[in-house]
Amino acid sequence: MKIHEYQAKELLGAYGVPVPGGQIAETPEEAYEAAKAYGRCVVKAQIHSGGRGKGGGVKLAATPEEARAIAEAMLGMRLVTKQTGPEGKPVRKVLVTEAAEGEKEYYLAVAVDNETAGLVIIVSAEGGTEIEETAASHPERIVRVPVSVYEGFHAYEGLEVARALGLTGALRSALTGILQGMIRLFLEKDCSLVEINPLVLTAEGQLLALDAKINFDNNGLLRHSDVAALRDTGEEDPKEVRASEYDLNYIRLNGNIGCLVNGAGLAMATMDIIQKFGGEPANFLDVGGSATTERVTAAFEILLSDPQVKAIMVNIFGGIMKCDIIAEGIVAAARTIGMTVPLIVRLEGTNVERGREILKASGLAVISAEDMADAARKAVNAAGGAL
Ligand code: GDP
Ligand code: MN
């Protein structure tokens, strides 16, 4: 789950990370009132996407009147950034924040480290809006320091990071404090990313987080109602919102073959085999082991509502999940919403015969497959051939 910059800064502030003062505004008038408290301020579009600065979503205002005018133009616009795609994202809120004068911009992040099965601190002395370019052209300027989740964060690791950033003296301990806060937040709230970009060094010699991004592991939300309350479904793909209502594990991807699978491992294998035959999956969708007809129907609705989907491949290995339940779901979905694209079905396992009979008796135009490879080959063909 993603949250907005203003929410991320509030959380970081609660964990001892210095952040500039700010107020959220949903109307130009509110922006004007907020700006009065700051004099010079920055008006920032709150959307779940980075690259706002370059896209025109971060603007400096010298007076409250100017802040109002900027907010007026920003609120309601669709902000296009490198990360939003050409359709952009609507701006519903702006953050009015104290303008800080940074002398230098740093990049700081705490992320999951697959290599060490722990955390990793990622830093660069060349933070700011060019960080992606730096990472691509000068990867050696991005420094990674692994952190054990068992032992936690040691002060000497802070020193190592400070050295990499060229920070000395009091700034070294300030940086260590910030990193400690980020790591504690990461672990306590089950984050998957805590990022500050930029962290600036002000003329007064203070380190300040000007922008923040925090992502959470959805599996941890159950035990953090405070975090779950930060969710803004208006920022999410409506298909993903609907999937979460039915407890379906759905992630939209860029291809044209919709997949409906039971079990995360089988879902991964299904995506792999589609690619092996030259196709691209349109989504990851795991209906899980306890799919009811209702949930299977919802899953089909989600797949069929995606104009990108040109064929659907159902790949079920019936275990706890029985093939006849899936077959009933397919038939029910076809009856209520109509199957508008070719449907390729591979069923195996518990009650497979009953499942096949249900499909046959329904009169639905189902392309049945012998095995996974056969299903993938047929799905790629039905979707218009290898890409
Ligand atoms: P992003 O482009 O979505 O990552 O949005 P940021 O919040 O990082 O803003 C983009 C850039 O605007 C930052 O990298 C800073 O260089 C600049 N910026 C943001 N806030 C301030 C501020 O308070 N003062 C100054 N001088 N620059 C700022
Ligand atoms: Mn940023």
Short mmCIF file of C-alpha atoms and ligand atoms in Angstrom, two decimals:
data_model
loop_
_atom_site.label_atom_id
_atom_site.label_comp_id
_atom_site.label_asym_id
_atom_site.label_seq_id
_atom_site.Cartn_x
_atom_site.Cartn_y
_atom_site.Cartn_z
CA MET A 1 0.00 0.00 0.00
CA LYS A 2 1.17 3.50 -0.84
CA ILE A 3 0.45 6.70 1.06
CA HIS A 4 0.80 10.41 0.30
CA GLU A 5 3.86 12.52 0.98
CA TYR A 6 2.11 14.48 3.75
CA GLN A 7 1.15 11.25 5.53
CA ALA A 8 4.66 9.87 5.15
CA LYS A 9 6.13 13.04 6.64
CA GLU A 10 3.76 12.88 9.60
CA LEU A 11 4.87 9.33 10.30
CA LEU A 12 8.54 10.16 9.91
CA GLY A 13 8.09 13.15 12.20
CA ALA A 14 6.61 10.85 14.84
CA TYR A 15 9.78 8.74 14.56
CA GLY A 16 12.05 11.68 15.19
CA VAL A 17 12.92 12.61 11.61
CA PRO A 18 13.01 16.40 11.12
CA VAL A 19 10.40 17.49 8.58
CA PRO A 20 9.31 21.01 7.60
CA GLY A 21 5.96 22.27 8.87
CA GLY A 22 3.07 21.81 6.49
CA GLN A 23 -0.68 21.79 6.08
CA ILE A 24 -2.94 19.98 3.68
CA ALA A 25 -5.37 21.99 1.55
CA GLU A 26 -8.28 20.91 -0.63
CA THR A 27 -9.28 24.38 -1.82
CA PRO A 28 -7.30 27.47 -2.92
CA GLU A 29 -8.69 29.30 0.13
CA GLU A 30 -7.32 26.66 2.48
CA ALA A 31 -3.97 26.91 0.74
CA TYR A 32 -4.05 30.68 1.21
CA GLU A 33 -4.81 30.34 4.93
CA ALA A 34 -2.08 27.75 5.38
CA ALA A 35 0.47 29.85 3.50
CA LYS A 36 -0.10 32.80 5.83
CA ALA A 37 1.70 30.89 8.54
CA TYR A 38 4.83 30.44 6.43
CA GLY A 39 5.48 33.42 4.22
CA ARG A 40 7.55 31.74 1.55
CA CYS A 41 6.15 28.30 0.98
CA VAL A 42 6.05 25.37 -1.43
CA VAL A 43 2.75 24.08 -2.84
CA LYS A 44 2.96 20.36 -3.62
CA ALA A 45 0.46 18.15 -5.45
CA GLN A 46 -0.40 15.07 -3.39
CA ILE A 47 -0.64 12.10 -5.73
CA HIS A 48 0.74 8.60 -5.34
CA SER A 49 3.59 9.16 -7.74
CA GLY A 50 7.08 10.56 -7.84
CA GLY A 51 8.57 12.91 -10.39
CA ARG A 52 6.12 15.65 -9.41
CA GLY A 53 8.80 18.34 -9.39
CA LYS A 54 9.65 17.84 -13.04
CA GLY A 55 5.97 17.46 -13.94
CA GLY A 56 4.99 20.84 -12.47
CA GLY A 57 3.52 19.51 -9.23
CA VAL A 58 5.96 21.30 -6.86
CA LYS A 59 5.92 25.12 -6.93
CA LEU A 60 7.47 27.80 -4.79
CA ALA A 61 5.21 30.67 -3.65
CA ALA A 62 6.59 33.94 -2.31
CA THR A 63 3.28 35.14 -0.85
CA PRO A 64 0.00 33.60 0.38
CA GLU A 65 -1.73 35.09 -2.70
CA GLU A 66 0.70 33.31 -4.94
CA ALA A 67 0.13 30.07 -3.01
CA ARG A 68 -3.61 30.46 -3.59
CA ALA A 69 -3.12 30.98 -7.33
CA ILE A 70 -0.82 27.96 -7.60
CA ALA A 71 -3.27 25.81 -5.62
CA GLU A 72 -6.09 26.99 -7.85
CA ALA A 73 -4.24 25.82 -10.94
CA MET A 74 -3.03 22.57 -9.37
CA LEU A 75 -6.22 21.35 -7.71
CA GLY A 76 -8.32 19.44 -10.19
CA MET A 77 -5.58 19.15 -12.81
CA ARG A 78 -4.30 15.82 -14.02
CA LEU A 79 -0.64 15.78 -13.19
CA VAL A 80 1.51 13.84 -15.63
CA THR A 81 4.87 12.63 -14.39
CA LYS A 82 7.33 10.02 -15.57
CA GLN A 83 5.65 7.55 -13.22
CA THR A 84 1.96 8.22 -13.90
CA GLY A 85 1.73 7.31 -17.57
CA PRO A 86 0.38 9.78 -20.15
CA GLU A 87 -3.09 9.88 -18.54
CA GLY A 88 -1.68 11.44 -15.36
CA LYS A 89 -3.32 11.48 -11.94
CA PRO A 90 -5.95 13.93 -10.68
CA VAL A 91 -4.78 16.29 -7.94
CA ARG A 92 -7.30 16.42 -5.09
CA LYS A 93 -5.10 17.81 -2.34
CA VAL A 94 -2.04 19.98 -2.09
CA LEU A 95 0.47 20.21 0.72
CA VAL A 96 1.45 23.74 1.66
CA THR A 97 4.81 23.54 3.32
CA GLU A 98 7.40 25.86 4.74
CA ALA A 99 10.00 26.60 2.06
CA ALA A 100 13.42 25.33 3.08
CA GLU A 101 16.67 26.53 1.60
CA GLY A 102 18.76 23.47 1.01
CA GLU A 103 22.46 23.72 0.26
CA LYS A 104 22.77 20.11 -0.65
CA GLU A 105 20.34 17.30 -1.45
CA TYR A 106 20.84 13.72 -0.31
CA TYR A 107 18.99 10.50 -1.09
CA LEU A 108 18.17 8.12 1.79
CA ALA A 109 16.14 4.93 1.68
CA VAL A 110 15.52 1.81 3.70
CA ALA A 111 14.34 -1.14 1.64
CA VAL A 112 14.05 -4.91 1.77
CA ASP A 113 17.28 -6.61 0.75
CA ASN A 114 16.57 -9.87 -1.04
CA GLU A 115 20.24 -10.85 -1.05
CA THR A 116 20.75 -10.83 2.71
CA ALA A 117 17.10 -11.42 3.65
CA GLY A 118 17.33 -8.26 5.70
CA LEU A 119 17.13 -4.55 5.21
CA VAL A 120 19.40 -2.31 3.22
CA ILE A 121 20.12 1.39 3.61
CA ILE A 122 20.54 3.02 0.21
CA VAL A 123 22.09 6.48 0.09
CA SER A 124 23.56 8.96 -2.32
CA ALA A 125 25.19 12.35 -1.90
CA GLU A 126 23.55 13.24 -5.21
CA GLY A 127 19.89 13.14 -4.21
CA GLY A 128 17.06 15.13 -5.70
CA THR A 129 15.12 14.79 -8.89
CA GLU A 130 18.02 13.31 -10.90
CA ILE A 131 18.48 10.23 -8.71
CA GLU A 132 17.25 7.76 -11.36
CA GLU A 133 19.72 9.19 -13.90
CA THR A 134 22.54 9.01 -11.37
CA ALA A 135 21.65 5.39 -10.56
CA ALA A 136 21.79 4.55 -14.26
CA SER A 137 24.89 6.50 -15.29
CA HIS A 138 26.97 6.38 -12.07
CA PRO A 139 25.83 3.39 -10.05
CA GLU A 140 28.93 3.72 -7.85
CA ARG A 141 27.49 6.95 -6.47
CA ILE A 142 24.69 4.98 -4.84
CA VAL A 143 25.89 3.29 -1.67
CA ARG A 144 24.18 0.27 -0.12
CA VAL A 145 24.69 -0.79 3.49
CA PRO A 146 22.91 -3.99 4.59
CA VAL A 147 21.22 -4.01 8.01
CA SER A 148 20.32 -7.17 9.91
CA VAL A 149 16.71 -7.37 11.02
CA TYR A 150 17.81 -9.51 13.97
CA GLU A 151 20.63 -7.35 15.26
CA GLY A 152 19.09 -4.05 14.27
CA PHE A 153 21.00 -0.96 13.31
CA HIS A 154 24.44 -0.33 14.80
CA ALA A 155 25.87 3.13 15.36
CA TYR A 156 28.95 2.23 13.30
CA GLU A 157 26.70 1.54 10.35
CA GLY A 158 25.52 5.13 10.73
CA LEU A 159 29.13 6.24 10.58
CA GLU A 160 29.68 4.28 7.43
CA VAL A 161 26.66 5.92 5.82
CA ALA A 162 27.74 9.37 7.01
CA ARG A 163 31.18 8.82 5.46
CA ALA A 164 29.58 7.84 2.17
CA LEU A 165 27.62 11.10 2.24
CA GLY A 166 30.59 13.21 3.36
CA LEU A 167 28.87 14.24 6.60
CA THR A 168 31.00 14.88 9.68
CA GLY A 169 30.67 16.07 13.27
CA ALA A 170 27.20 16.82 14.58
CA LEU A 171 25.67 15.99 11.20
CA ARG A 172 26.92 12.45 11.56
CA SER A 173 24.87 11.83 14.69
CA ALA A 174 21.90 13.69 13.23
CA LEU A 175 22.04 11.35 10.25
CA THR A 176 22.33 8.29 12.50
CA GLY A 177 19.23 9.47 14.37
CA ILE A 178 17.31 9.84 11.12
CA LEU A 179 18.35 6.37 9.94
CA GLN A 180 17.41 4.87 13.29
CA GLY A 181 13.97 6.49 13.03
CA MET A 182 13.51 5.22 9.47
CA ILE A 183 14.48 1.67 10.40
CA ARG A 184 12.31 1.60 13.54
CA LEU A 185 9.38 2.88 11.48
CA PHE A 186 10.10 0.31 8.77
CA LEU A 187 10.08 -2.59 11.21
CA GLU A 188 7.30 -1.45 13.54
CA LYS A 189 4.85 -0.63 10.76
CA ASP A 190 5.74 -3.45 8.34
CA CYS A 191 6.91 -1.18 5.56
CA SER A 192 8.39 -2.31 2.28
CA LEU A 193 10.07 1.03 1.55
CA VAL A 194 10.90 4.17 3.50
CA GLU A 195 12.48 6.80 1.27
CA ILE A 196 13.52 10.41 1.78
CA ASN A 197 14.45 12.31 -1.38
CA PRO A 198 15.67 14.88 -0.94
CA LEU A 199 17.06 15.13 2.56
CA VAL A 200 18.53 18.62 2.57
CA LEU A 201 21.23 20.31 4.54
CA THR A 202 19.88 23.77 5.30
CA ALA A 203 21.90 26.97 5.58
CA GLU A 204 21.41 26.68 9.36
CA GLY A 205 23.15 23.32 9.26
CA GLN A 206 20.08 21.18 9.85
CA LEU A 207 19.14 17.99 8.02
CA LEU A 208 15.52 18.13 6.87
CA ALA A 209 13.33 15.65 4.95
CA LEU A 210 11.71 17.65 2.12
CA ASP A 211 10.02 14.70 0.46
CA ALA A 212 9.13 11.22 1.66
CA LYS A 213 7.68 8.05 0.25
CA ILE A 214 6.55 5.08 2.30
CA ASN A 215 5.15 1.79 1.01
CA PHE A 216 3.64 -0.86 3.27
CA ASP A 217 3.44 -4.63 3.05
CA ASN A 218 -0.29 -5.29 2.62
CA ASN A 219 0.04 -8.49 4.63
CA GLY A 220 0.95 -6.42 7.67
CA LEU A 221 -2.02 -4.07 7.49
CA LEU A 222 -4.17 -6.34 9.59
CA ARG A 223 -2.16 -5.44 12.66
CA HIS A 224 -1.84 -1.71 11.92
CA SER A 225 -5.28 -0.14 11.81
CA ASP A 226 -3.60 3.29 12.03
CA VAL A 227 -1.70 2.59 8.82
CA ALA A 228 -4.69 0.99 7.07
CA ALA A 229 -6.63 4.20 7.81
CA LEU A 230 -4.15 6.13 5.64
CA ARG A 231 -5.25 4.28 2.51
CA ASP A 232 -6.57 6.50 -0.28
CA THR A 233 -8.48 4.26 -2.67
CA GLY A 234 -9.02 7.26 -4.98
CA GLU A 235 -5.35 6.86 -5.93
CA GLU A 236 -5.58 3.17 -6.72
CA ASP A 237 -6.55 1.30 -9.86
CA PRO A 238 -10.33 0.62 -9.44
CA LYS A 239 -9.70 -2.98 -10.47
CA GLU A 240 -7.24 -3.43 -7.62
CA VAL A 241 -9.66 -1.80 -5.17
CA ARG A 242 -12.42 -4.18 -6.27
CA ALA A 243 -10.08 -7.16 -6.01
CA SER A 244 -9.19 -6.22 -2.45
CA GLU A 245 -12.91 -6.09 -1.54
CA TYR A 246 -13.13 -9.74 -2.54
CA ASP A 247 -9.82 -10.60 -0.96
CA LEU A 248 -8.34 -11.51 -4.33
CA ASN A 249 -4.62 -11.20 -4.84
CA TYR A 250 -4.62 -9.09 -8.00
CA ILE A 251 -1.86 -7.03 -9.54
CA ARG A 252 -2.29 -5.39 -12.91
CA LEU A 253 0.51 -5.81 -15.45
CA ASN A 254 1.08 -4.59 -18.98
CA GLY A 255 0.30 -7.58 -21.21
CA ASN A 256 -2.91 -8.77 -22.87
CA ILE A 257 -3.55 -12.23 -21.38
CA GLY A 258 -5.72 -12.19 -18.29
CA CYS A 259 -4.81 -14.94 -15.82
CA LEU A 260 -7.01 -16.58 -13.22
CA VAL A 261 -5.08 -19.00 -11.07
CA ASN A 262 -5.24 -20.58 -7.64
CA GLY A 263 -2.10 -20.29 -5.56
CA ALA A 264 0.67 -17.71 -5.78
CA GLY A 265 3.29 -20.20 -6.97
CA LEU A 266 1.09 -21.48 -9.76
CA ALA A 267 0.26 -17.88 -10.68
CA MET A 268 3.97 -17.09 -11.04
CA ALA A 269 4.55 -20.23 -13.10
CA THR A 270 1.59 -19.28 -15.29
CA MET A 271 3.03 -15.86 -15.98
CA ASP A 272 6.39 -17.44 -16.79
CA ILE A 273 4.96 -19.95 -19.21
CA ILE A 274 2.90 -17.29 -21.00
CA GLN A 275 6.11 -15.37 -21.54
CA LYS A 276 7.91 -18.51 -22.66
CA PHE A 277 5.40 -18.77 -25.51
CA GLY A 278 5.92 -15.14 -26.45
CA GLY A 279 2.95 -13.59 -24.68
CA GLU A 280 2.60 -11.10 -21.84
CA PRO A 281 0.32 -11.52 -18.83
CA ALA A 282 -2.16 -8.69 -18.20
CA ASN A 283 -2.21 -9.41 -14.51
CA PHE A 284 -1.28 -11.60 -11.61
CA LEU A 285 -4.41 -13.04 -10.01
CA ASP A 286 -4.47 -15.61 -7.27
CA VAL A 287 -8.00 -16.52 -6.20
CA GLY A 288 -6.56 -18.51 -3.32
CA GLY A 289 -7.66 -21.80 -1.89
CA SER A 290 -11.11 -20.80 -0.69
CA ALA A 291 -12.67 -19.27 -3.76
CA THR A 292 -16.45 -19.23 -3.82
CA THR A 293 -18.56 -18.83 -6.94
CA GLU A 294 -19.01 -15.20 -5.91
CA ARG A 295 -15.28 -14.51 -5.73
CA VAL A 296 -14.56 -16.31 -8.99
CA THR A 297 -17.29 -14.24 -10.64
CA ALA A 298 -15.76 -11.05 -9.24
CA ALA A 299 -12.38 -12.16 -10.55
CA PHE A 300 -13.78 -12.58 -14.05
CA GLU A 301 -15.50 -9.21 -13.86
CA ILE A 302 -12.21 -7.58 -13.00
CA LEU A 303 -10.39 -9.29 -15.86
CA LEU A 304 -13.13 -8.50 -18.36
CA SER A 305 -13.32 -4.84 -17.33
CA ASP A 306 -9.73 -4.41 -18.50
CA PRO A 307 -9.74 -3.38 -22.18
CA GLN A 308 -6.17 -4.63 -22.44
CA VAL A 309 -7.27 -8.21 -21.89
CA LYS A 310 -7.63 -10.05 -25.21
CA ALA A 311 -7.85 -13.61 -23.84
CA ILE A 312 -8.26 -15.22 -20.44
CA MET A 313 -6.27 -18.20 -19.29
CA VAL A 314 -7.66 -20.11 -16.34
CA ASN A 315 -5.12 -22.39 -14.73
CA ILE A 316 -6.43 -24.35 -11.77
CA PHE A 317 -4.80 -27.13 -9.87
CA GLY A 318 -7.61 -28.35 -7.67
CA GLY A 319 -6.56 -29.30 -4.17
CA ILE A 320 -8.46 -27.65 -1.39
CA MET A 321 -9.95 -25.60 -4.22
CA LYS A 322 -12.18 -27.94 -6.15
CA CYS A 323 -12.37 -27.84 -9.94
CA ASP A 324 -16.17 -27.97 -9.97
CA ILE A 325 -16.38 -24.79 -7.88
CA ILE A 326 -14.16 -23.02 -10.36
CA ALA A 327 -16.21 -24.35 -13.25
CA GLU A 328 -19.39 -23.09 -11.60
CA GLY A 329 -17.78 -19.71 -11.10
CA ILE A 330 -16.78 -19.55 -14.75
CA VAL A 331 -20.28 -20.43 -15.89
CA ALA A 332 -21.91 -17.98 -13.46
CA ALA A 333 -19.59 -15.19 -14.57
CA ALA A 334 -20.27 -15.92 -18.22
CA ARG A 335 -24.03 -15.81 -17.56
CA THR A 336 -24.03 -12.57 -15.61
CA ILE A 337 -21.45 -10.56 -17.50
CA GLY A 338 -20.91 -12.38 -20.77
CA MET A 339 -17.55 -13.70 -21.88
CA THR A 340 -16.29 -11.16 -24.39
CA VAL A 341 -12.85 -12.66 -25.05
CA PRO A 342 -11.61 -16.20 -25.74
CA LEU A 343 -11.43 -18.32 -22.61
CA ILE A 344 -8.78 -21.00 -22.26
CA VAL A 345 -9.20 -23.39 -19.35
CA ARG A 346 -6.82 -25.87 -17.87
CA LEU A 347 -8.25 -27.81 -14.93
CA GLU A 348 -6.50 -30.55 -13.00
CA GLY A 349 -6.94 -32.16 -9.60
CA THR A 350 -9.85 -32.57 -7.20
CA ASN A 351 -13.22 -33.07 -8.93
CA VAL A 352 -11.70 -32.36 -12.34
CA GLU A 353 -14.21 -34.61 -14.15
CA ARG A 354 -17.16 -32.83 -12.56
CA GLY A 355 -15.59 -29.51 -13.46
CA ARG A 356 -15.18 -30.47 -17.11
CA GLU A 357 -18.76 -31.74 -17.25
CA ILE A 358 -20.10 -28.47 -15.86
CA LEU A 359 -18.21 -26.50 -18.49
CA LYS A 360 -19.33 -28.80 -21.27
CA ALA A 361 -22.99 -28.78 -20.19
CA SER A 362 -22.98 -24.97 -20.02
CA GLY A 363 -22.52 -24.64 -23.76
CA LEU A 364 -19.89 -21.97 -23.15
CA ALA A 365 -17.26 -21.55 -25.86
CA VAL A 366 -14.38 -22.77 -23.74
CA ILE A 367 -11.05 -23.67 -25.29
CA SER A 368 -9.90 -26.50 -23.08
CA ALA A 369 -6.24 -27.31 -22.64
CA GLU A 370 -4.38 -30.52 -21.88
CA ASP A 371 -1.76 -29.02 -19.63
CA MET A 372 -0.13 -25.72 -18.74
CA ALA A 373 2.01 -25.48 -21.86
CA ASP A 374 -0.95 -26.26 -24.08
CA ALA A 375 -3.02 -23.62 -22.27
CA ALA A 376 -0.31 -20.97 -22.58
CA ARG A 377 0.21 -21.71 -26.28
CA LYS A 378 -3.53 -21.46 -26.94
CA ALA A 379 -3.87 -18.30 -24.86
CA VAL A 380 -1.04 -16.57 -26.73
CA ASN A 381 -2.64 -17.53 -30.07
CA ALA A 382 -6.10 -16.41 -28.96
CA ALA A 383 -4.71 -13.06 -27.85
CA GLY A 384 -3.31 -12.41 -31.29
CA GLY A 385 -0.04 -14.30 -31.30
CA ALA A 386 3.40 -13.81 -29.79
CA LEU A 387 4.34 -10.17 -29.15
P1 GDP B 1 9.13 14.71 -6.46
O1 GDP B 1 9.61 15.39 -7.71
O2 GDP B 1 7.80 14.07 -6.65
O3 GDP B 1 10.14 13.77 -5.91
O4 GDP B 1 8.87 15.87 -5.38
P2 GDP B 1 9.85 16.56 -4.31
O5 GDP B 1 9.07 16.85 -3.10
O6 GDP B 1 11.09 15.77 -4.11
O7 GDP B 1 10.21 17.95 -5.00
C1 GDP B 1 11.02 18.02 -6.14
C2 GDP B 1 12.17 18.97 -5.91
O8 GDP B 1 11.70 20.26 -5.54
C3 GDP B 1 13.08 18.56 -4.75
O9 GDP B 1 14.04 17.62 -5.16
C4 GDP B 1 13.69 19.87 -4.35
O10 GDP B 1 14.82 20.15 -5.14
C5 GDP B 1 12.62 20.88 -4.67
N1 GDP B 1 11.92 21.28 -3.43
C6 GDP B 1 10.90 20.66 -2.80
N2 GDP B 1 10.59 21.30 -1.65
C7 GDP B 1 11.43 22.34 -1.56
C8 GDP B 1 11.63 23.41 -0.60
O11 GDP B 1 10.98 23.50 0.45
N3 GDP B 1 12.60 24.31 -0.87
C9 GDP B 1 13.38 24.24 -1.98
N4 GDP B 1 14.32 25.15 -2.16
N5 GDP B 1 13.25 23.26 -2.89
C10 GDP B 1 12.29 22.33 -2.69
MN MN B 2 11.28 13.61 -4.22
#
